[in-house]
Amino acid sequence: MGSINLVGHAIKHGIINVFKNSRFSMASIGTIAACLYLFGVFFFMLLNLQFNVDEVQSNVGFAVYFNEGSSEETIKRIEQQIRETIDVSDVTYTSAEQAWEDFKAELNEDLVKTFGDDNPLKDSASLTVMLRDVSGQEAAAKAIEKMEGVRKVKQSKEMAEVFGSVNKFVGVISGAIILLLLGISVFLISTTVSTGITVRREEISIMKLIGASDFFIRGPFIFEGILLGLVGAGIPLGILYFCYDFMIEYMNRQFSALSLKFLTMGEIYGKLVPVSLLIGLGIGLCGSYFTVRKHLRN
Amino acid sequence: MMKLKDEQVETVHETEQDRMLEEGKREPIIILKDVAKEYKSGVHALKNISLRIDKGEFVFIVGTSGSGKSTLMKLLLKEIEPTTGSIYVNGFFVHRIRRKQIPKLRRTMGVVFQNFRLLKDRSVYQNIAFAQKAIGVPAVRIRKRVAEVLSMVSLIDKVHAKPMELSGGEQQRVAIARALVNQPMLLLADEPTGNLDPANSWEIMDLLEEINKMGTTVVVVTHNREIVDAMKKRVITIEKGEIISDEQRGGYTHGEY
């Protein structure tokens, strides 16, 4: 049989198996769907939290102040040293004059006049340092504090830390639940496929005696598993598609203090669809392949 | 030296082939050399048996229940492994081929069982076509070939019937058609008349003889004394795992079975 015919045979009989074995098929699909629905919800939360962490990281830096009377040359040397030793995304220099100008904008005009031409922030020249990875902020600040000529490092790390820890917590909990459900899904697919093999034992034994190839015998069962996995993955994708707005509302309510921003549906689905389908395919393939290997060895 | 199909050549070790085949001028299709089979339970099903069946022969294998006949059939089909000895079937050294080559070995044989082993939810046509599909024959050729074998077994008018709508004899004829559809060189029949009345039994044996006359080697395991005695074919008698007689134009002469 040509390979196209063999694949056609596997697909046709795989679909027949799913319907013949409908109760077990429904149980498998239901479990995979539940597993991947939860996965989708956690994936949605993780992606959005990560998105917010990235936002914070790109907007929050820390300021480096210098010893009194530091020359521009010293400041440039420190900036160079920071760029060379720390993984920064950006370093911006703010001169004492600029700092005073920025501050003046926030002050009462009468109050500003009392200073005349004096610059009360004459020792406030600073470098604003943005890190690529916010989790390294503590270590980076300590390293910079030790640099010669640095008087003080002022961090704004609280927000990033909150996001970072929430993200980690959600990741660990969701990982554990998903692993458990994946195990149950593989087991259920295996049960479904082995029931199908038992029901068709006579047919399989005749196929073996007339010299059917391994692929001809095993193909339909493998495809049955893949089909169950993919259908099980498709259902929660549909549900999540219609629940996205509700989930955003829920996240806003639960984490109102964090003023969260959200990715668009397209951005989430661009990642969630291939990942979910791959997991569904993987569950189906593993569950059916190992069961078929076990039951159809001889 | 006999000619082998290309795909089979790799399974045959030259020296062993020469040694096993040099014994006669006719081409052998089955050679067993000192074959023993001991099951894990400790039962010695076969004890160092040797036999040779040539192409084109019609052979009865007879013996009491538990004599080792079924074990012999399973060994020929490589459903089980021999404990010792070597087995040659139709170009394959069965005792040493790898698992992946088993389907190729079995495609050279047709097998018929006492209980027919037809798929009850499929029509006569589907039962026979199934054997062709399983080995990858294109659909167009399947239709033509199934019609040919159904004519051969005189069941062309039952093509759409389900097995349960047929008599025992008709079901066995469908099973024979399925065994023949892939044009095997060797037909193994395990108690083909065991579930049939005398009239149907004779119909089946006549059919097997006709198939043999067309060139297919036929090996029939049976208990049917009347048929064996009447047909005057080669008879190999197995008792307690040993071949106790092997007679051309023999009969059921060794005790009551």
mmCIF file of N, CA and C in Angstrom, chain A residues 18-87:
data_model
loop_
_atom_site.group_PDB
_atom_site.id
_atom_site.type_symbol
_atom_site.label_atom_id
_atom_site.label_comp_id
_atom_site.label_asym_id
_atom_site.label_seq_id
_atom_site.Cartn_x
_atom_site.Cartn_y
_atom_site.Cartn_z
ATOM 1 N N VAL A 18 -12.749 6.197 17.320
ATOM 2 C CA VAL A 18 -13.210 7.224 18.266
ATOM 3 C C VAL A 18 -14.725 7.096 18.483
ATOM 4 N N PHE A 19 -15.466 6.904 17.392
ATOM 5 C CA PHE A 19 -16.921 6.823 17.514
ATOM 6 C C PHE A 19 -17.381 5.477 18.079
ATOM 7 N N LYS A 20 -16.668 4.399 17.701
ATOM 8 C CA LYS A 20 -17.038 3.075 18.219
ATOM 9 C C LYS A 20 -16.865 3.026 19.727
ATOM 10 N N ASN A 21 -15.873 3.758 20.184
ATOM 11 C CA ASN A 21 -15.477 3.717 21.585
ATOM 12 C C ASN A 21 -15.914 5.021 22.251
ATOM 13 N N SER A 22 -17.147 5.455 21.937
ATOM 14 C CA SER A 22 -17.502 6.851 22.202
ATOM 15 C C SER A 22 -17.442 7.256 23.681
ATOM 16 N N ARG A 23 -17.819 6.347 24.598
ATOM 17 C CA ARG A 23 -17.833 6.739 26.016
ATOM 18 C C ARG A 23 -16.428 7.017 26.527
ATOM 19 N N PHE A 24 -15.518 6.120 26.206
ATOM 20 C CA PHE A 24 -14.134 6.346 26.636
ATOM 21 C C PHE A 24 -13.538 7.562 25.918
ATOM 22 N N SER A 25 -13.931 7.712 24.655
ATOM 23 C CA SER A 25 -13.415 8.860 23.891
ATOM 24 C C SER A 25 -13.847 10.167 24.544
ATOM 25 N N MET A 26 -15.131 10.206 24.957
ATOM 26 C CA MET A 26 -15.645 11.430 25.591
ATOM 27 C C MET A 26 -14.903 11.711 26.898
ATOM 28 N N ALA A 27 -14.651 10.649 27.658
ATOM 29 C CA ALA A 27 -13.941 10.823 28.940
ATOM 30 C C ALA A 27 -12.535 11.371 28.687
ATOM 31 N N SER A 28 -11.869 10.823 27.676
ATOM 32 C CA SER A 28 -10.500 11.284 27.372
ATOM 33 C C SER A 28 -10.513 12.735 26.926
ATOM 34 N N ILE A 29 -11.426 13.022 25.995
ATOM 35 C CA ILE A 29 -11.500 14.393 25.470
ATOM 36 C C ILE A 29 -11.826 15.362 26.601
ATOM 37 N N GLY A 30 -12.775 14.970 27.479
ATOM 38 C CA GLY A 30 -13.172 15.827 28.589
ATOM 39 C C GLY A 30 -12.000 16.136 29.510
ATOM 40 N N THR A 31 -11.205 15.113 29.813
ATOM 41 C CA THR A 31 -10.074 15.332 30.725
ATOM 42 C C THR A 31 -9.005 16.204 30.077
ATOM 43 N N ILE A 32 -8.722 15.916 28.827
ATOM 44 C CA ILE A 32 -7.716 16.742 28.141
ATOM 45 C C ILE A 32 -8.208 18.188 28.047
ATOM 46 N N ALA A 33 -9.504 18.320 27.736
ATOM 47 C CA ALA A 33 -10.064 19.669 27.617
ATOM 48 C C ALA A 33 -9.954 20.405 28.954
ATOM 49 N N ALA A 34 -10.284 19.704 30.065
ATOM 50 C CA ALA A 34 -10.196 20.338 31.388
ATOM 51 C C ALA A 34 -8.752 20.740 31.677
ATOM 52 N N CYS A 35 -7.848 19.828 31.362
ATOM 53 C CA CYS A 35 -6.420 20.082 31.607
ATOM 54 C C CYS A 35 -5.948 21.293 30.799
ATOM 55 N N LEU A 36 -6.299 21.301 29.532
ATOM 56 C CA LEU A 36 -5.797 22.385 28.687
ATOM 57 C C LEU A 36 -6.582 23.684 28.888
ATOM 58 N N TYR A 37 -7.791 23.572 29.433
ATOM 59 C CA TYR A 37 -8.504 24.800 29.790
ATOM 60 C C TYR A 37 -7.754 25.498 30.935
ATOM 61 N N LEU A 38 -7.424 24.694 31.965
ATOM 62 C CA LEU A 38 -6.664 25.260 33.084
ATOM 63 C C LEU A 38 -5.319 25.795 32.594
ATOM 64 N N PHE A 39 -4.711 25.001 31.717
ATOM 65 C CA PHE A 39 -3.442 25.444 31.158
ATOM 66 C C PHE A 39 -3.604 26.793 30.466
ATOM 67 N N GLY A 40 -4.692 26.912 29.703
ATOM 68 C CA GLY A 40 -4.956 28.163 28.989
ATOM 69 C C GLY A 40 -5.133 29.331 29.934
ATOM 70 N N VAL A 41 -5.870 29.093 31.032
ATOM 71 C CA VAL A 41 -6.107 30.168 32.007
ATOM 72 C C VAL A 41 -4.775 30.601 32.632
ATOM 73 N N PHE A 42 -3.991 29.620 33.053
ATOM 74 C CA PHE A 42 -2.694 29.950 33.664
ATOM 75 C C PHE A 42 -1.760 30.611 32.644
ATOM 76 N N PHE A 43 -1.826 30.112 31.428
ATOM 77 C CA PHE A 43 -0.991 30.664 30.361
ATOM 78 C C PHE A 43 -1.345 32.136 30.154
ATOM 79 N N PHE A 44 -2.659 32.403 30.145
ATOM 80 C CA PHE A 44 -3.154 33.765 30.004
ATOM 81 C C PHE A 44 -2.627 34.649 31.135
ATOM 82 N N MET A 45 -2.707 34.110 32.371
ATOM 83 C CA MET A 45 -2.252 34.901 33.522
ATOM 84 C C MET A 45 -0.738 35.119 33.450
ATOM 85 N N LEU A 46 -0.016 34.058 33.144
ATOM 86 C CA LEU A 46 1.449 34.161 33.116
ATOM 87 C C LEU A 46 1.919 35.148 32.048
ATOM 88 N N LEU A 47 1.321 35.017 30.865
ATOM 89 C CA LEU A 47 1.743 35.904 29.776
ATOM 90 C C LEU A 47 1.466 37.372 30.129
ATOM 91 N N ASN A 48 0.288 37.610 30.707
ATOM 92 C CA ASN A 48 -0.056 38.991 31.052
ATOM 93 C C ASN A 48 0.781 39.524 32.204
ATOM 94 N N LEU A 49 1.055 38.671 33.180
ATOM 95 C CA LEU A 49 1.916 39.118 34.286
ATOM 96 C C LEU A 49 3.320 39.410 33.770
ATOM 97 N N GLN A 50 3.791 38.507 32.897
ATOM 98 C CA GLN A 50 5.130 38.713 32.330
ATOM 99 C C GLN A 50 5.176 40.014 31.531
ATOM 100 N N PHE A 51 4.076 40.255 30.825
ATOM 101 C CA PHE A 51 3.963 41.472 30.028
ATOM 102 C C PHE A 51 4.075 42.703 30.943
ATOM 103 N N ASN A 52 3.417 42.620 32.111
ATOM 104 C CA ASN A 52 3.462 43.737 33.060
ATOM 105 C C ASN A 52 4.840 43.879 33.700
ATOM 106 N N VAL A 53 5.462 42.725 33.966
ATOM 107 C CA VAL A 53 6.839 42.779 34.508
ATOM 108 C C VAL A 53 7.752 43.479 33.494
ATOM 109 N N ASP A 54 7.596 43.099 32.246
ATOM 110 C CA ASP A 54 8.425 43.709 31.193
ATOM 111 C C ASP A 54 8.181 45.217 31.120
ATOM 112 N N GLU A 55 6.904 45.573 31.261
ATOM 113 C CA GLU A 55 6.562 46.999 31.231
ATOM 114 C C GLU A 55 7.268 47.743 32.348
ATOM 115 N N VAL A 56 7.198 47.149 33.550
ATOM 116 C CA VAL A 56 7.829 47.776 34.719
ATOM 117 C C VAL A 56 9.331 47.853 34.512
ATOM 118 N N GLN A 57 9.873 46.753 34.030
ATOM 119 C CA GLN A 57 11.324 46.717 33.821
ATOM 120 C C GLN A 57 11.774 47.793 32.856
ATOM 121 N N SER A 58 10.952 48.012 31.836
ATOM 122 C CA SER A 58 11.382 48.990 30.841
ATOM 123 C C SER A 58 11.177 50.424 31.326
ATOM 124 N N ASN A 59 10.369 50.590 32.363
ATOM 125 C CA ASN A 59 10.086 51.946 32.842
ATOM 126 C C ASN A 59 10.746 52.301 34.172
ATOM 127 N N VAL A 60 11.165 51.294 34.896
ATOM 128 C CA VAL A 60 11.725 51.555 36.224
ATOM 129 C C VAL A 60 13.223 51.280 36.216
ATOM 130 N N GLY A 61 13.969 52.300 36.577
ATOM 131 C CA GLY A 61 15.406 52.100 36.684
ATOM 132 C C GLY A 61 15.853 52.491 38.080
ATOM 133 N N PHE A 62 17.132 52.669 38.281
ATOM 134 C CA PHE A 62 17.555 53.235 39.565
ATOM 135 C C PHE A 62 18.608 54.306 39.295
ATOM 136 N N ALA A 63 18.627 55.249 40.238
ATOM 137 C CA ALA A 63 19.488 56.422 40.029
ATOM 138 C C ALA A 63 20.805 56.260 40.786
ATOM 139 N N VAL A 64 21.906 56.678 40.123
ATOM 140 C CA VAL A 64 23.238 56.592 40.739
ATOM 141 C C VAL A 64 23.739 58.029 40.949
ATOM 142 N N TYR A 65 24.030 58.359 42.214
ATOM 143 C CA TYR A 65 24.531 59.707 42.537
ATOM 144 C C TYR A 65 26.018 59.624 42.867
ATOM 145 N N PHE A 66 26.699 60.786 42.690
ATOM 146 C CA PHE A 66 28.156 60.772 42.805
ATOM 147 C C PHE A 66 28.630 61.593 44.002
ATOM 148 N N ASN A 67 29.871 61.380 44.377
ATOM 149 C CA ASN A 67 30.461 62.167 45.468
ATOM 150 C C ASN A 67 30.423 63.648 45.110
ATOM 151 N N GLU A 68 30.359 64.490 46.150
ATOM 152 C CA GLU A 68 30.296 65.934 45.903
ATOM 153 C C GLU A 68 31.510 66.396 45.100
ATOM 154 N N GLY A 69 31.264 67.290 44.177
ATOM 155 C CA GLY A 69 32.344 67.883 43.388
ATOM 156 C C GLY A 69 32.921 66.960 42.322
ATOM 157 N N SER A 70 32.186 65.866 42.015
ATOM 158 C CA SER A 70 32.724 64.951 40.984
ATOM 159 C C SER A 70 32.754 65.661 39.632
ATOM 160 N N SER A 71 33.859 65.434 38.919
ATOM 161 C CA SER A 71 33.981 66.068 37.609
ATOM 162 C C SER A 71 33.197 65.262 36.567
ATOM 163 N N GLU A 72 32.945 65.906 35.424
ATOM 164 C CA GLU A 72 32.262 65.207 34.321
ATOM 165 C C GLU A 72 33.051 63.982 33.893
ATOM 166 N N GLU A 73 34.381 64.116 33.977
ATOM 167 C CA GLU A 73 35.270 63.015 33.569
ATOM 168 C C GLU A 73 35.052 61.800 34.467
ATOM 169 N N THR A 74 34.907 62.061 35.768
ATOM 170 C CA THR A 74 34.678 60.963 36.729
ATOM 171 C C THR A 74 33.342 60.279 36.438
ATOM 172 N N ILE A 75 32.330 61.133 36.174
ATOM 173 C CA ILE A 75 30.997 60.581 35.913
ATOM 174 C C ILE A 75 31.009 59.714 34.653
ATOM 175 N N LYS A 76 31.737 60.208 33.629
ATOM 176 C CA LYS A 76 31.811 59.420 32.383
ATOM 177 C C LYS A 76 32.514 58.083 32.620
ATOM 178 N N ARG A 77 33.550 58.133 33.510
ATOM 179 C CA ARG A 77 34.289 56.889 33.806
ATOM 180 C C ARG A 77 33.349 55.884 34.498
ATOM 181 N N ILE A 78 32.520 56.421 35.443
ATOM 182 C CA ILE A 78 31.585 55.537 36.158
ATOM 183 C C ILE A 78 30.549 54.959 35.179
ATOM 184 N N GLU A 79 30.060 55.831 34.294
ATOM 185 C CA GLU A 79 29.074 55.358 33.308
ATOM 186 C C GLU A 79 29.660 54.228 32.453
ATOM 187 N N GLN A 80 30.908 54.442 32.043
ATOM 188 C CA GLN A 80 31.587 53.437 31.223
ATOM 189 C C GLN A 80 31.712 52.111 31.988
ATOM 190 N N GLN A 81 32.084 52.262 33.275
ATOM 191 C CA GLN A 81 32.272 51.081 34.120
ATOM 192 C C GLN A 81 30.940 50.308 34.291
ATOM 193 N N ILE A 82 29.861 51.069 34.465
ATOM 194 C CA ILE A 82 28.535 50.432 34.611
ATOM 195 C C ILE A 82 28.170 49.686 33.330
ATOM 196 N N ARG A 83 28.372 50.325 32.207
ATOM 197 C CA ARG A 83 28.023 49.703 30.921
ATOM 198 C C ARG A 83 28.818 48.417 30.694
ATOM 199 N N GLU A 84 30.067 48.434 31.161
ATOM 200 C CA GLU A 84 30.929 47.271 30.916
ATOM 201 C C GLU A 84 30.659 46.118 31.875
ATOM 202 N N THR A 85 30.237 46.438 33.094
ATOM 203 C CA THR A 85 30.130 45.357 34.098
ATOM 204 C C THR A 85 28.696 44.940 34.415
ATOM 205 N N ILE A 86 27.733 45.754 34.070
ATOM 206 C CA ILE A 86 26.339 45.425 34.408
ATOM 207 C C ILE A 86 25.552 45.221 33.116
ATOM 208 N N ASP A 87 24.560 44.271 33.160
ATOM 209 C CA ASP A 87 23.745 43.989 31.966
ATOM 210 C C ASP A 87 22.616 45.031 31.889
#
